[in-house]
Short mmCIF file of C-alpha atoms and ligand atoms in Angstrom, two decimals:
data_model
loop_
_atom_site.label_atom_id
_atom_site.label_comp_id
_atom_site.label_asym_id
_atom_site.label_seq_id
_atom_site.Cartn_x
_atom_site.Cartn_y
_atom_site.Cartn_z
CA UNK K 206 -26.85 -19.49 75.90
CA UNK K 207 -24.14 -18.32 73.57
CA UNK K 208 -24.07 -14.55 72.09
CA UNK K 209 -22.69 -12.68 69.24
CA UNK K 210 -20.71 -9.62 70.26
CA UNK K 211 -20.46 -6.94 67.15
CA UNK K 212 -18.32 -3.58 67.58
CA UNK K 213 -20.52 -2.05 64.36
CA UNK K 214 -18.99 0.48 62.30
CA UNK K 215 -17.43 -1.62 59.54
CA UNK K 216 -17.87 -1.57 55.98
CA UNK K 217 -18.75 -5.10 54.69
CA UNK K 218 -16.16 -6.02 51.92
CA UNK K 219 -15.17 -9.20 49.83
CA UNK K 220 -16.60 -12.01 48.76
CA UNK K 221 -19.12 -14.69 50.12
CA UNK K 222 -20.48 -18.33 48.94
CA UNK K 223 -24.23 -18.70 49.48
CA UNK K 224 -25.10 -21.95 51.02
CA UNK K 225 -27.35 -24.14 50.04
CA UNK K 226 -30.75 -23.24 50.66
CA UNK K 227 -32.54 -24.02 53.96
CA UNK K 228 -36.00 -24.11 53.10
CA UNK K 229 -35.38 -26.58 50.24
CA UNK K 230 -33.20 -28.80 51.80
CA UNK K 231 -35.60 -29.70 54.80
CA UNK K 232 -38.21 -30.70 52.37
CA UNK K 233 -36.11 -32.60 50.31
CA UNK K 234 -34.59 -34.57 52.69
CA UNK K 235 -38.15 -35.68 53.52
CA UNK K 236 -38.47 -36.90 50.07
CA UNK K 237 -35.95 -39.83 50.77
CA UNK K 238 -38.85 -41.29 52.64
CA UNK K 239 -40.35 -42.07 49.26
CA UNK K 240 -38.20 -44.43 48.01
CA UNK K 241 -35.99 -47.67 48.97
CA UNK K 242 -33.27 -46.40 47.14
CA UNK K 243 -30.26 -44.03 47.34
CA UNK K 244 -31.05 -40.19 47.49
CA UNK K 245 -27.74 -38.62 47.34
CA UNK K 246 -27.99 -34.97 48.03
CA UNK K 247 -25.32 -32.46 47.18
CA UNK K 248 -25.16 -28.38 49.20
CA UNK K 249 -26.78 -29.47 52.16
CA UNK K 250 -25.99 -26.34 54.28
CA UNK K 251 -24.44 -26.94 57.66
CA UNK K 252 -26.88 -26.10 60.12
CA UNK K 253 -29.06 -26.86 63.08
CA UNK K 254 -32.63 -27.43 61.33
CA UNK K 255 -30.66 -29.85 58.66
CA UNK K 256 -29.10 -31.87 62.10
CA UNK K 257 -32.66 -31.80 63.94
CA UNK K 258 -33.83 -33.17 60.29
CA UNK K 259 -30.99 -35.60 59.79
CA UNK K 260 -31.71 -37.07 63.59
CA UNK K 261 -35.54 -37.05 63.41
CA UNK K 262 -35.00 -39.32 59.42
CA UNK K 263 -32.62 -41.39 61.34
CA UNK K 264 -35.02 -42.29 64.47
CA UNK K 265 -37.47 -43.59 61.91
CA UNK K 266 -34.61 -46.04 60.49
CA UNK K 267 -33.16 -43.96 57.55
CA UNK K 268 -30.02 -44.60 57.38
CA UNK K 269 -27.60 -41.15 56.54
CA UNK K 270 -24.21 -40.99 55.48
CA UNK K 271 -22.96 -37.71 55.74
CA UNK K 272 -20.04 -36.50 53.52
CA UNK K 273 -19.05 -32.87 53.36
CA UNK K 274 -21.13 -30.44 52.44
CA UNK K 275 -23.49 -34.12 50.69
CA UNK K 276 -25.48 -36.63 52.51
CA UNK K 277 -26.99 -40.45 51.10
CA UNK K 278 -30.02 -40.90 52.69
CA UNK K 279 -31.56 -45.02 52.33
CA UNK K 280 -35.16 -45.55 53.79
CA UNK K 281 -35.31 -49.09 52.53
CA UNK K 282 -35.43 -49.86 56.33
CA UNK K 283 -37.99 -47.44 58.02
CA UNK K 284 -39.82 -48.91 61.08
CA UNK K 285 -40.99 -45.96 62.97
CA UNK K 286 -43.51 -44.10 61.27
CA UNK K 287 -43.66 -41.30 64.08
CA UNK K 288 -42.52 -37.29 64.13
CA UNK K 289 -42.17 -37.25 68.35
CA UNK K 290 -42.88 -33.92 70.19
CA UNK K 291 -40.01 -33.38 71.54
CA UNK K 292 -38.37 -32.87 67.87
CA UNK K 293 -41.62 -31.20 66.75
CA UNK K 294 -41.08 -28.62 68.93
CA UNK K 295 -37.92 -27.56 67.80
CA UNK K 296 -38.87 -27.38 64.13
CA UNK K 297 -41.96 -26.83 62.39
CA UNK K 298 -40.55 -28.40 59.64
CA UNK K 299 -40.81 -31.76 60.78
CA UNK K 300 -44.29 -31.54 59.62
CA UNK K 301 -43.01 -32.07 56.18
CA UNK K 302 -42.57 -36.14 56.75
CA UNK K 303 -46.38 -36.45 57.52
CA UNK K 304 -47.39 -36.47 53.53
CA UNK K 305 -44.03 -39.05 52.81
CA UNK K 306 -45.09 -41.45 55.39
CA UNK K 307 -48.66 -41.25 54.27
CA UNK K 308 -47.58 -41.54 50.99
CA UNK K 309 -45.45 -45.07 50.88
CA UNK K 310 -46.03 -46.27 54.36
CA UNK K 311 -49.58 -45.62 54.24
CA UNK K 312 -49.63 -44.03 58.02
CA UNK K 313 -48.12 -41.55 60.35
CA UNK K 314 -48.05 -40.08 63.80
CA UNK K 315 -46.67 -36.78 63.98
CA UNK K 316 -46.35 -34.16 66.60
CA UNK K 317 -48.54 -30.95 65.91
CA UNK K 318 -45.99 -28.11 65.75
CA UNK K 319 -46.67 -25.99 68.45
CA UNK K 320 -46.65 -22.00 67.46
CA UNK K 321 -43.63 -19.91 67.65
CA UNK K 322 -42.62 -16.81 67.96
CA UNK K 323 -44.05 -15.66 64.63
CA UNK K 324 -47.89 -16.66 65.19
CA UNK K 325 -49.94 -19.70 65.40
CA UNK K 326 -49.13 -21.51 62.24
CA UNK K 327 -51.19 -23.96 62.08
CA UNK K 328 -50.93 -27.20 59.84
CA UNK K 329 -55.39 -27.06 59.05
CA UNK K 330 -54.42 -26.69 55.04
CA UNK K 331 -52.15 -29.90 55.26
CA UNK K 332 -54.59 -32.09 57.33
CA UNK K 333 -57.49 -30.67 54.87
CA UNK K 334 -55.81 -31.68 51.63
CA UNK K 335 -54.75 -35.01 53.07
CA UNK K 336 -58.32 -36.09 54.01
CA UNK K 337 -59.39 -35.00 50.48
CA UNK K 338 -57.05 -37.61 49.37
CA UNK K 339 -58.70 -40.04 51.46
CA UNK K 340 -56.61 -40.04 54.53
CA UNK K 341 -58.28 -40.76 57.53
CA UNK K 342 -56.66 -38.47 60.08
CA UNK K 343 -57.60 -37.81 63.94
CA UNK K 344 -55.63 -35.63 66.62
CA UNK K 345 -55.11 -37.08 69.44
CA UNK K 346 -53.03 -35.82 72.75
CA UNK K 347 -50.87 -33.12 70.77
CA UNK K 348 -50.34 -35.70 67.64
CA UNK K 349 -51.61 -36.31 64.66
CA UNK K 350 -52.79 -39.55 63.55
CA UNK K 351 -53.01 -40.48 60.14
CA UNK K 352 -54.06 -43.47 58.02
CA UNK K 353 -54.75 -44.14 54.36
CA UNK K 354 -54.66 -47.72 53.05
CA UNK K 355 -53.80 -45.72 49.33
CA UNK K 356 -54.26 -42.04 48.63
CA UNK K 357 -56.38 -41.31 45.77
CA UNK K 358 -55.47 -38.37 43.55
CA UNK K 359 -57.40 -35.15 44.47
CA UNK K 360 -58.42 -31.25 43.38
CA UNK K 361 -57.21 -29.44 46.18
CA UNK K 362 -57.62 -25.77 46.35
CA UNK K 363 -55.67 -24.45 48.92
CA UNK K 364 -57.56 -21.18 50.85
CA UNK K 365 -54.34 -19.71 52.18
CA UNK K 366 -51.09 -20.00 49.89
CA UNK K 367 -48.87 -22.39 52.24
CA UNK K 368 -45.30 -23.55 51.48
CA UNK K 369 -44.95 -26.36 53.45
CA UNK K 370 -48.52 -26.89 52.86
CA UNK K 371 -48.28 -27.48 48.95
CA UNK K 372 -44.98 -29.24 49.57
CA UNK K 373 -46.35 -31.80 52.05
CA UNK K 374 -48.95 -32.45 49.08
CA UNK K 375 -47.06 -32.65 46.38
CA UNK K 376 -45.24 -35.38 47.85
CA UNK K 377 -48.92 -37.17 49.39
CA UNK K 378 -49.62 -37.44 45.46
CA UNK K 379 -46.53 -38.59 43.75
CA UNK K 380 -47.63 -42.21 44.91
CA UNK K 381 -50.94 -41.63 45.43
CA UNK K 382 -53.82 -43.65 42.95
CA UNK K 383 -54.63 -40.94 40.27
CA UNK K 384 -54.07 -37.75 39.40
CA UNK K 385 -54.06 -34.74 42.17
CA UNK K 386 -54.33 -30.89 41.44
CA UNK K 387 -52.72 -28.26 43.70
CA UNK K 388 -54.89 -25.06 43.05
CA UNK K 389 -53.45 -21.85 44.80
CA UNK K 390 -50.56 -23.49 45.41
CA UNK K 391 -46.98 -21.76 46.67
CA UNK K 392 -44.69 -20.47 43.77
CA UNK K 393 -41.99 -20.06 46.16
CA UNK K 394 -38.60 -21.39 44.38
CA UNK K 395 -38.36 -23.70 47.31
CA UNK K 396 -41.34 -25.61 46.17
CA UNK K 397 -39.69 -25.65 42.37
CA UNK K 398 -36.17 -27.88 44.48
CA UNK K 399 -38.80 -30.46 45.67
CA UNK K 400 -40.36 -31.03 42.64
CA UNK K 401 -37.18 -30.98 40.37
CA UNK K 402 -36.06 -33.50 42.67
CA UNK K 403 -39.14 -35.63 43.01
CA UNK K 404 -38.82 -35.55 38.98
CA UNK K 405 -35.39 -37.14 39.13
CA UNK K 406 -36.87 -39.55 41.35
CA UNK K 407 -39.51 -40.50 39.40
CA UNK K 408 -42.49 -38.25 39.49
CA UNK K 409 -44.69 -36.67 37.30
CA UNK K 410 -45.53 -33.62 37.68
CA UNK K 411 -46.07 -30.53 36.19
CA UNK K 412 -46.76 -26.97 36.61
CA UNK K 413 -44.22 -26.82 40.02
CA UNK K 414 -43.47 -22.72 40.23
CA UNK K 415 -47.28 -21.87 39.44
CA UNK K 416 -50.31 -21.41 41.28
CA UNK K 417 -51.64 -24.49 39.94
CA UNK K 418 -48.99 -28.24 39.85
CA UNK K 419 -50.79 -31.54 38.34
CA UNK K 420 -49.02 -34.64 40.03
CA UNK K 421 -49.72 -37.94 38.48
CA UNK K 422 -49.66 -40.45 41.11
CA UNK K 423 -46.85 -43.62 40.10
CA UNK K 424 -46.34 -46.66 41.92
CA UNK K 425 -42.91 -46.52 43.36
CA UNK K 426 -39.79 -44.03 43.02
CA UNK K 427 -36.35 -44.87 42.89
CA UNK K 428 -33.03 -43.04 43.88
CA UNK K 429 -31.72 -39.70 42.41
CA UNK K 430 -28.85 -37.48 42.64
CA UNK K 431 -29.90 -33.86 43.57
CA UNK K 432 -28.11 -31.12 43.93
CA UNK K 433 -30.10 -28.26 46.89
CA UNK K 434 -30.39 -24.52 45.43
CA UNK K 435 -28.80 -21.67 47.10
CA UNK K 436 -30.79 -20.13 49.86
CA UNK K 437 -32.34 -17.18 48.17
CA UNK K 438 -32.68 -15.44 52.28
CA UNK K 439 -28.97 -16.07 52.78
CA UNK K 440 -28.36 -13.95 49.70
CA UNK K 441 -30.85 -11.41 50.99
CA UNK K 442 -29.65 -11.24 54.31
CA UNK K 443 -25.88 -10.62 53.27
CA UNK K 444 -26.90 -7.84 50.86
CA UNK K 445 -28.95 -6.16 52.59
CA UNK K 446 -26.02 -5.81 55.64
CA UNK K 447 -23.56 -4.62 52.92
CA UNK K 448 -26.29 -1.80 52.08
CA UNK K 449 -27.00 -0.79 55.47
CA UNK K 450 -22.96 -0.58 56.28
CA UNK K 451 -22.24 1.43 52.80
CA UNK K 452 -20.38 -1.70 52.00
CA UNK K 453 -19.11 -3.40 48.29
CA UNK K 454 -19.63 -7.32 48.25
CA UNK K 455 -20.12 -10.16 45.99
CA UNK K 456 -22.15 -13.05 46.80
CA UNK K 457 -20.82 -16.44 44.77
CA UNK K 458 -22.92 -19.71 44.18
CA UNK K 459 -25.89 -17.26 44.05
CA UNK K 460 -29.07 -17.05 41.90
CA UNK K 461 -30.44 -13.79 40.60
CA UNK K 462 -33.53 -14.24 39.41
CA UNK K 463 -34.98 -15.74 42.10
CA UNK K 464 -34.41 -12.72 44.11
CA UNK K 465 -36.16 -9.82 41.84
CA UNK K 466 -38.61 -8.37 44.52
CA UNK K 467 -35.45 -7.93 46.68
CA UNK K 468 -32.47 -6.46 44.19
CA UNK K 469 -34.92 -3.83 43.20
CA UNK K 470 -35.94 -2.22 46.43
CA UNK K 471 -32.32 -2.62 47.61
CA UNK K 472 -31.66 -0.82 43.77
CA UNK K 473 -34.34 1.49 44.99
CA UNK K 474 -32.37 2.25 48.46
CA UNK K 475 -29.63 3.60 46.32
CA UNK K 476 -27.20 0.02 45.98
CA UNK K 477 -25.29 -0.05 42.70
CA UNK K 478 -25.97 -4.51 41.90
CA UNK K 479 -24.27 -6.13 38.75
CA UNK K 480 -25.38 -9.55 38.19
CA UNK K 481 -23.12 -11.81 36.37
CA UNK K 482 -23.62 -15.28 36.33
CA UNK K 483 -23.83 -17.08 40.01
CA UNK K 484 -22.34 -13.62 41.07
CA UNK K 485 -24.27 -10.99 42.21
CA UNK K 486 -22.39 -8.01 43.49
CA UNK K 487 -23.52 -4.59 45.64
CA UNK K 488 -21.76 -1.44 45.86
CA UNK K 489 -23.77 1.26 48.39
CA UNK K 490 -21.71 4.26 47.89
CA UNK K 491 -23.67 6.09 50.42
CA UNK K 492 -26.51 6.18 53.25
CA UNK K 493 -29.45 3.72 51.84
CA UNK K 494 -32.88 5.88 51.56
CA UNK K 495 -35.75 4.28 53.11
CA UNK K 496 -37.92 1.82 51.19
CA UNK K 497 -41.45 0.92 51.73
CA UNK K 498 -41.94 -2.96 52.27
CA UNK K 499 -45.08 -5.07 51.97
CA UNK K 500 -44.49 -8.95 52.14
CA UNK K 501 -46.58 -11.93 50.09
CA UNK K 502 -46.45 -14.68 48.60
CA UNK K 503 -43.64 -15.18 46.48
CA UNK K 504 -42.80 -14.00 43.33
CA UNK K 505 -43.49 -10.74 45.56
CA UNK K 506 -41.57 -9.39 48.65
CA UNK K 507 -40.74 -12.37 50.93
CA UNK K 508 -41.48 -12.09 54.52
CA UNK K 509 -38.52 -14.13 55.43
CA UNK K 510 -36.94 -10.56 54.56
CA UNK K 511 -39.06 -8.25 56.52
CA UNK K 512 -36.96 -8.48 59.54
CA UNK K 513 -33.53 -7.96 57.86
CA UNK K 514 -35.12 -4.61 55.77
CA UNK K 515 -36.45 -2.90 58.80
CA UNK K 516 -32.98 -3.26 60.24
CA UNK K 517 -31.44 -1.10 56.99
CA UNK K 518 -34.64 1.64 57.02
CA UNK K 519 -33.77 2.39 60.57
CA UNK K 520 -30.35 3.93 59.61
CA UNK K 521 -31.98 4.69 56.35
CA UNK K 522 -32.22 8.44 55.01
CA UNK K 523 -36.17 9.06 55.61
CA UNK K 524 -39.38 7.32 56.52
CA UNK K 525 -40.87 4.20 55.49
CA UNK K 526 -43.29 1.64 56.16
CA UNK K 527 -43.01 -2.10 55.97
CA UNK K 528 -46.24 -4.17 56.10
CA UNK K 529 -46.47 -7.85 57.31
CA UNK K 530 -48.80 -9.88 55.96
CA UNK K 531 -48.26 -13.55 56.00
CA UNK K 532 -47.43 -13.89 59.74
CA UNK K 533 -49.70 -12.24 62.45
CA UNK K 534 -47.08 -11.22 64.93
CA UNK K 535 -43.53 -11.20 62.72
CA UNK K 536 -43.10 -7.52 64.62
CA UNK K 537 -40.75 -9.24 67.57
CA UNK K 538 -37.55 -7.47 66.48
CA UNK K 539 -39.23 -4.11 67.01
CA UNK K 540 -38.78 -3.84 70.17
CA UNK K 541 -35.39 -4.89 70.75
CA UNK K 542 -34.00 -2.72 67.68
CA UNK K 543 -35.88 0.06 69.55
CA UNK K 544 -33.12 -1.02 72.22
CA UNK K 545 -30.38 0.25 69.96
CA UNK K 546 -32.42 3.82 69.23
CA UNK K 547 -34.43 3.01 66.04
CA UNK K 548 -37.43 5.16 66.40
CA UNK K 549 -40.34 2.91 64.94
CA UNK K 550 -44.17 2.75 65.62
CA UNK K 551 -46.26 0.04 65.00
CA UNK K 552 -49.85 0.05 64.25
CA UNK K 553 -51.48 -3.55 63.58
CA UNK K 554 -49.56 -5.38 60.66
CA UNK K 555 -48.11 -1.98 59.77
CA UNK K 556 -44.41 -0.56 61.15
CA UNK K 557 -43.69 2.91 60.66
CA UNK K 558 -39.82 3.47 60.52
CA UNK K 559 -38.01 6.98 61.19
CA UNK K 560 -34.63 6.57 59.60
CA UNK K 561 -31.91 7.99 62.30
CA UNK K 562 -28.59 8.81 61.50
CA UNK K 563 -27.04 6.20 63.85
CA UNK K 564 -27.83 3.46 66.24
CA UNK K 565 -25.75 2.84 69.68
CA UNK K 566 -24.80 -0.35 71.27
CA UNK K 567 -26.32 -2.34 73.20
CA UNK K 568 -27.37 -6.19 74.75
CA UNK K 569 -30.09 -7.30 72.37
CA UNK K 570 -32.53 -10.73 72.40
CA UNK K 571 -33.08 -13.04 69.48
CA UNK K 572 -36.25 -13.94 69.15
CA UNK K 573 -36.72 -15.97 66.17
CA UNK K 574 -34.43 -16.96 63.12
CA UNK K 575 -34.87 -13.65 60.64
CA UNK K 576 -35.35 -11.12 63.65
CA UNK K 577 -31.54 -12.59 64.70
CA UNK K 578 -30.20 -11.77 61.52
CA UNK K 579 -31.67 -8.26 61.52
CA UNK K 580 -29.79 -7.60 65.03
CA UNK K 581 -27.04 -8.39 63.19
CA UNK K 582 -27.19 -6.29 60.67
CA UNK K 583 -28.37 -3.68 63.43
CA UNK K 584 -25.56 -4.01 65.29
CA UNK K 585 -22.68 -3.54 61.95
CA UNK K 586 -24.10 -0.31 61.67
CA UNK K 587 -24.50 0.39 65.20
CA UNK K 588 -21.93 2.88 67.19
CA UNK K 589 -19.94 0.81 69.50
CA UNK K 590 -20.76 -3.02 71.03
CA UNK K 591 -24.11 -4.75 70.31
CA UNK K 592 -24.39 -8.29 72.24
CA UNK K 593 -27.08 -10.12 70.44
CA UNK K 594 -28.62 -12.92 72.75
CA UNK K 595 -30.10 -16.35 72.39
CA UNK K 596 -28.34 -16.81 68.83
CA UNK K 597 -29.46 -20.70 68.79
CA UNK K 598 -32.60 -19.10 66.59
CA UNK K 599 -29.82 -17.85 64.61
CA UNK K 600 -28.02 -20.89 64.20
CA UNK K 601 -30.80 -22.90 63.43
CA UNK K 602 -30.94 -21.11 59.87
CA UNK K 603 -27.69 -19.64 58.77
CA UNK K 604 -24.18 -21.60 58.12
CA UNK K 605 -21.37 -20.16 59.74
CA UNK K 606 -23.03 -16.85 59.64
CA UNK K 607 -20.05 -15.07 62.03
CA UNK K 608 -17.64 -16.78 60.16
CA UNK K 609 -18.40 -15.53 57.09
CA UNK K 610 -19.56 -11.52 57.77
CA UNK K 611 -15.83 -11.94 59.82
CA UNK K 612 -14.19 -12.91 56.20
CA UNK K 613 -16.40 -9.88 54.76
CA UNK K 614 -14.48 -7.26 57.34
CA UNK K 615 -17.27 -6.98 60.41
CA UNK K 616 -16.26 -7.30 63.92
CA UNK K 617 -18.07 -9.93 65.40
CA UNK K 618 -17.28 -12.92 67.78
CA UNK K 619 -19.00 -15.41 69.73
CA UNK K 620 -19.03 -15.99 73.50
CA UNK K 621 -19.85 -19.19 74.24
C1 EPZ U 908 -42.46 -21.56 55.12
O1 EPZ U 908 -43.15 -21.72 56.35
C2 EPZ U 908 -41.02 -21.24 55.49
N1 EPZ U 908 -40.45 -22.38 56.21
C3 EPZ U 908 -40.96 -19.97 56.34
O2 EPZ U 908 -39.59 -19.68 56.58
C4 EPZ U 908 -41.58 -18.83 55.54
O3 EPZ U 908 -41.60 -17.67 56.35
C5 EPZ U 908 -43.01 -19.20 55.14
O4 EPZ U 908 -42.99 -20.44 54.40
C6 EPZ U 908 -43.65 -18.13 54.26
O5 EPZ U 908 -42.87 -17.92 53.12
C7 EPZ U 908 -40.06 -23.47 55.51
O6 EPZ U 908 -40.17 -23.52 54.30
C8 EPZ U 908 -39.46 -24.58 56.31
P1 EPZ U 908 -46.87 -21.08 55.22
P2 EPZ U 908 -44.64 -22.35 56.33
O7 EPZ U 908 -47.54 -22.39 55.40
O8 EPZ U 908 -44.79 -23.26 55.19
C9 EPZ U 908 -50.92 -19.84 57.36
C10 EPZ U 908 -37.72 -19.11 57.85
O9 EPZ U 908 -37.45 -18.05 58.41
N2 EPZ U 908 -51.23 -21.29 57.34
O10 EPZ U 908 -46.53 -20.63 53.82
O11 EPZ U 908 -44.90 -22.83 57.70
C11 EPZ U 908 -49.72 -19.53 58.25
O12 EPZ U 908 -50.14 -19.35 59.59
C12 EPZ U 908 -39.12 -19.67 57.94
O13 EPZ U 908 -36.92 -19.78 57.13
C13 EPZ U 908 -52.46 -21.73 57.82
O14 EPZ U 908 -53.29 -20.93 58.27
O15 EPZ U 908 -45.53 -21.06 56.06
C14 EPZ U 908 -49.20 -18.25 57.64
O16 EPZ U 908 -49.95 -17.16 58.14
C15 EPZ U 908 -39.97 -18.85 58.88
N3 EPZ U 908 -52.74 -23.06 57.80
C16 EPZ U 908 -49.49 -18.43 56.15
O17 EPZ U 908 -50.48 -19.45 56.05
C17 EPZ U 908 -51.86 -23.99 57.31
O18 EPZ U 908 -52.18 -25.20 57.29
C18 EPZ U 908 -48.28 -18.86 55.33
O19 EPZ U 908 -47.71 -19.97 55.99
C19 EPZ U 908 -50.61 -23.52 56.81
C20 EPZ U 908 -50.33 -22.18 56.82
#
């Protein structure tokens, strides 16, 4: 198990690229399954959930060459149609080759995630919409097995907005017979990558960023060149330790106005931000005040940054509340920042945060991917050493994160 050891008291400073974004580039390297051609994809980040990806593409006969920071991915050659348990298990988001394979191949055996640390998260809304577009699915010993001689375009109203859910749909239909419509579907600018992509491959469709994306169904796609956003969490994350450490940064490569619901409650916790460009930058002059935080769906406050703002309100000047409401148990970094002194009290979905004037050292457990980064950012601000454990979660979903908070001034190495 490796750790992160962070002697906190440091003032973030400098400047920092965002990588490309996570949470599009898993998706969109499941779109290569759609065509025989090239997909040559630009800002792939370098980390774990894009290797698991990469390896699980490649045991179903893609074929990958990696160049840096780029990949080509060529599924002219795909002859196993399976997503096995084994690298299920380790990410959720192999679910996201189910609707491909479905889609050209016409069938598709693939793991059910199990849940995580987060809550159950179950795949019902994916398996739903794919039936409704004719696929004849059945679950048998942990997997799910699917089969669909063509898909037939479909109105599907989703009951629970899903990301991965409206993504794995989106790219059931682009081949499918027909037109489909995705009603509540996810406006997260995740979902906007895929289907920019998909367009360049081929695609039609329309309304991708609103509640509501037609996809008329075409018979075959060809290559594209795409280029993978810049992970709007990433940004978050680094801001919001340069608030909670007083610090003065500038993110590069970034995109603003994807991040609204998140400049303006770090604006509202005191942080001077100029946007300019791909630049964003944040100047905290003094101790952030607390902020009240209720996540949703996006455009609103994203629950991939719960984790990461609790971490800032507990050195905060006041009280606050944050409120989870996408995941049922996204509270696991509560008890372990309660570890380093933050005095918060949970009730249901609700956390009620007591900002303290400092936090002190200590050994700390990862739990899951954004509770790691908010022990980070616990233990900049914290008074002497903070050993975060179990930083594979970590790993999984930031590039180089030590690397580059080192470059921005913190104190932070790894023991392997
Ligand atoms: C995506 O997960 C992200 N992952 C998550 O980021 C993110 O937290 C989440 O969206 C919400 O924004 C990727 O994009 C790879 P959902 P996803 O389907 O798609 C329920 C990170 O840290 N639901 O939008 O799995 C579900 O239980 C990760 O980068 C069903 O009930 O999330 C949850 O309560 C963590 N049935 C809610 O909907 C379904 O079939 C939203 O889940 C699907 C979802």
């Amino acid at each position: 198990m490796q750790k992160l050891a962070i002697q906190g008291g440091a003032r973030l400073n400098g400047e920092v690229r965002v990588s490309g974004a996570k949470n599009a580039a898993l998706p969109i390297m499941c779109a290569s399954l759609l065509s025989a051609d090239d997909l040559r994809l630009g800002n792939l980040p370098d980390m774990h959930d894009v290797a698991t990806m990469k390896k699980l593409l490649q045991q179903m006969g893609v074929r990958i060459d990696s160049a840096a920071q780029g990949a080509i991915f060529n599924a002219a050659q795909v002859d196993r149609l399976e997503a096995p348990y084994d690298m299920v298990k380790t990410m959720r988001a192999a679910i996201l080759v189910l609707g491909p394979l479905l889609s050209r191949f016409g069938e598709a055996r693939v793991s059910l995630p199990g849940g995580c640390a987060i809550g159950s998260r179950p795949v019902d809304l994916h398996i739903k919409g794919l039936q409704a577009m004719g696929a004849d699915i059945h679950i048998e010993h942990g997997y799910i097995h699917a089969q669909a001689k063509r898909l037939k375009g479909a109105r599907i109203l989703f009951e629970l907005v899903s990301v991965t859910g409206t993504e794995n749909l989106m790219m059931a239909a682009v081949l499918a017979d027909g037109v489909t419509v995705l009603e509540n579907a996810a406006r997260e600018p995740e979902v906007v990558d895929l289907a920019l992509c998909l367009i360049a491959m081929g695609a039609k469709i329309d309304g991708a960023g609103t509640d509501t994306i037609t996809i008329v169904g075409v018979d075959r796609l060809h290559g594209a060149d795409y280029c993978v956003m810049p992970d709007r969490i990433e940004s978050g994350t680094f801001l919001v330790a340069a608030a909670a450490t007083g610090g003065n940064i500038t993110l590069t490569d970034a995109r603003a106005d994807i991040l609204d619901s998140v400049l303006d409650k770090l604006r509202e916790a005191g942080a001077k931000i100029v946007v300019s460009g791909d630049r964003i930058s944040l100047d905290m002059q003094r101790r952030p005040a607390a902020v009240n935080v209720r996540t949703a769906p996006y455009p609103a406050f994203p629950t991939d940054m719960q984790a990461q703002f609790m971490a800032m309100n507990s050195v905060a000047e006041g009280s606050s509340m944050v409120v989870e409401t996408i995941f049922e148990n996204r509270f696991m970094h509560v008890q372990e920042l309660r570890r380093l002194g933050a005095l918060i009290e949970v009730e249901g979905n609700a956390a009620v945060i007591k900002g303290s004037a400092h936090l002190e050292g200590a050994t700390v457990m990862a739990t899951d991917l954004r509770a790691s980064a908010c022990l980070v950012i616990a233990g900049l601000v914290a008074q002497g050493e903070t050993v975060v454990d179990r930083i594979y979660h970590l790993d999984r979903g930031y590039e180089h994160i030590e690397a580059k908070l080192s470059a921005l001034g913190a104190q932070i190495r790894r023991i392997r």
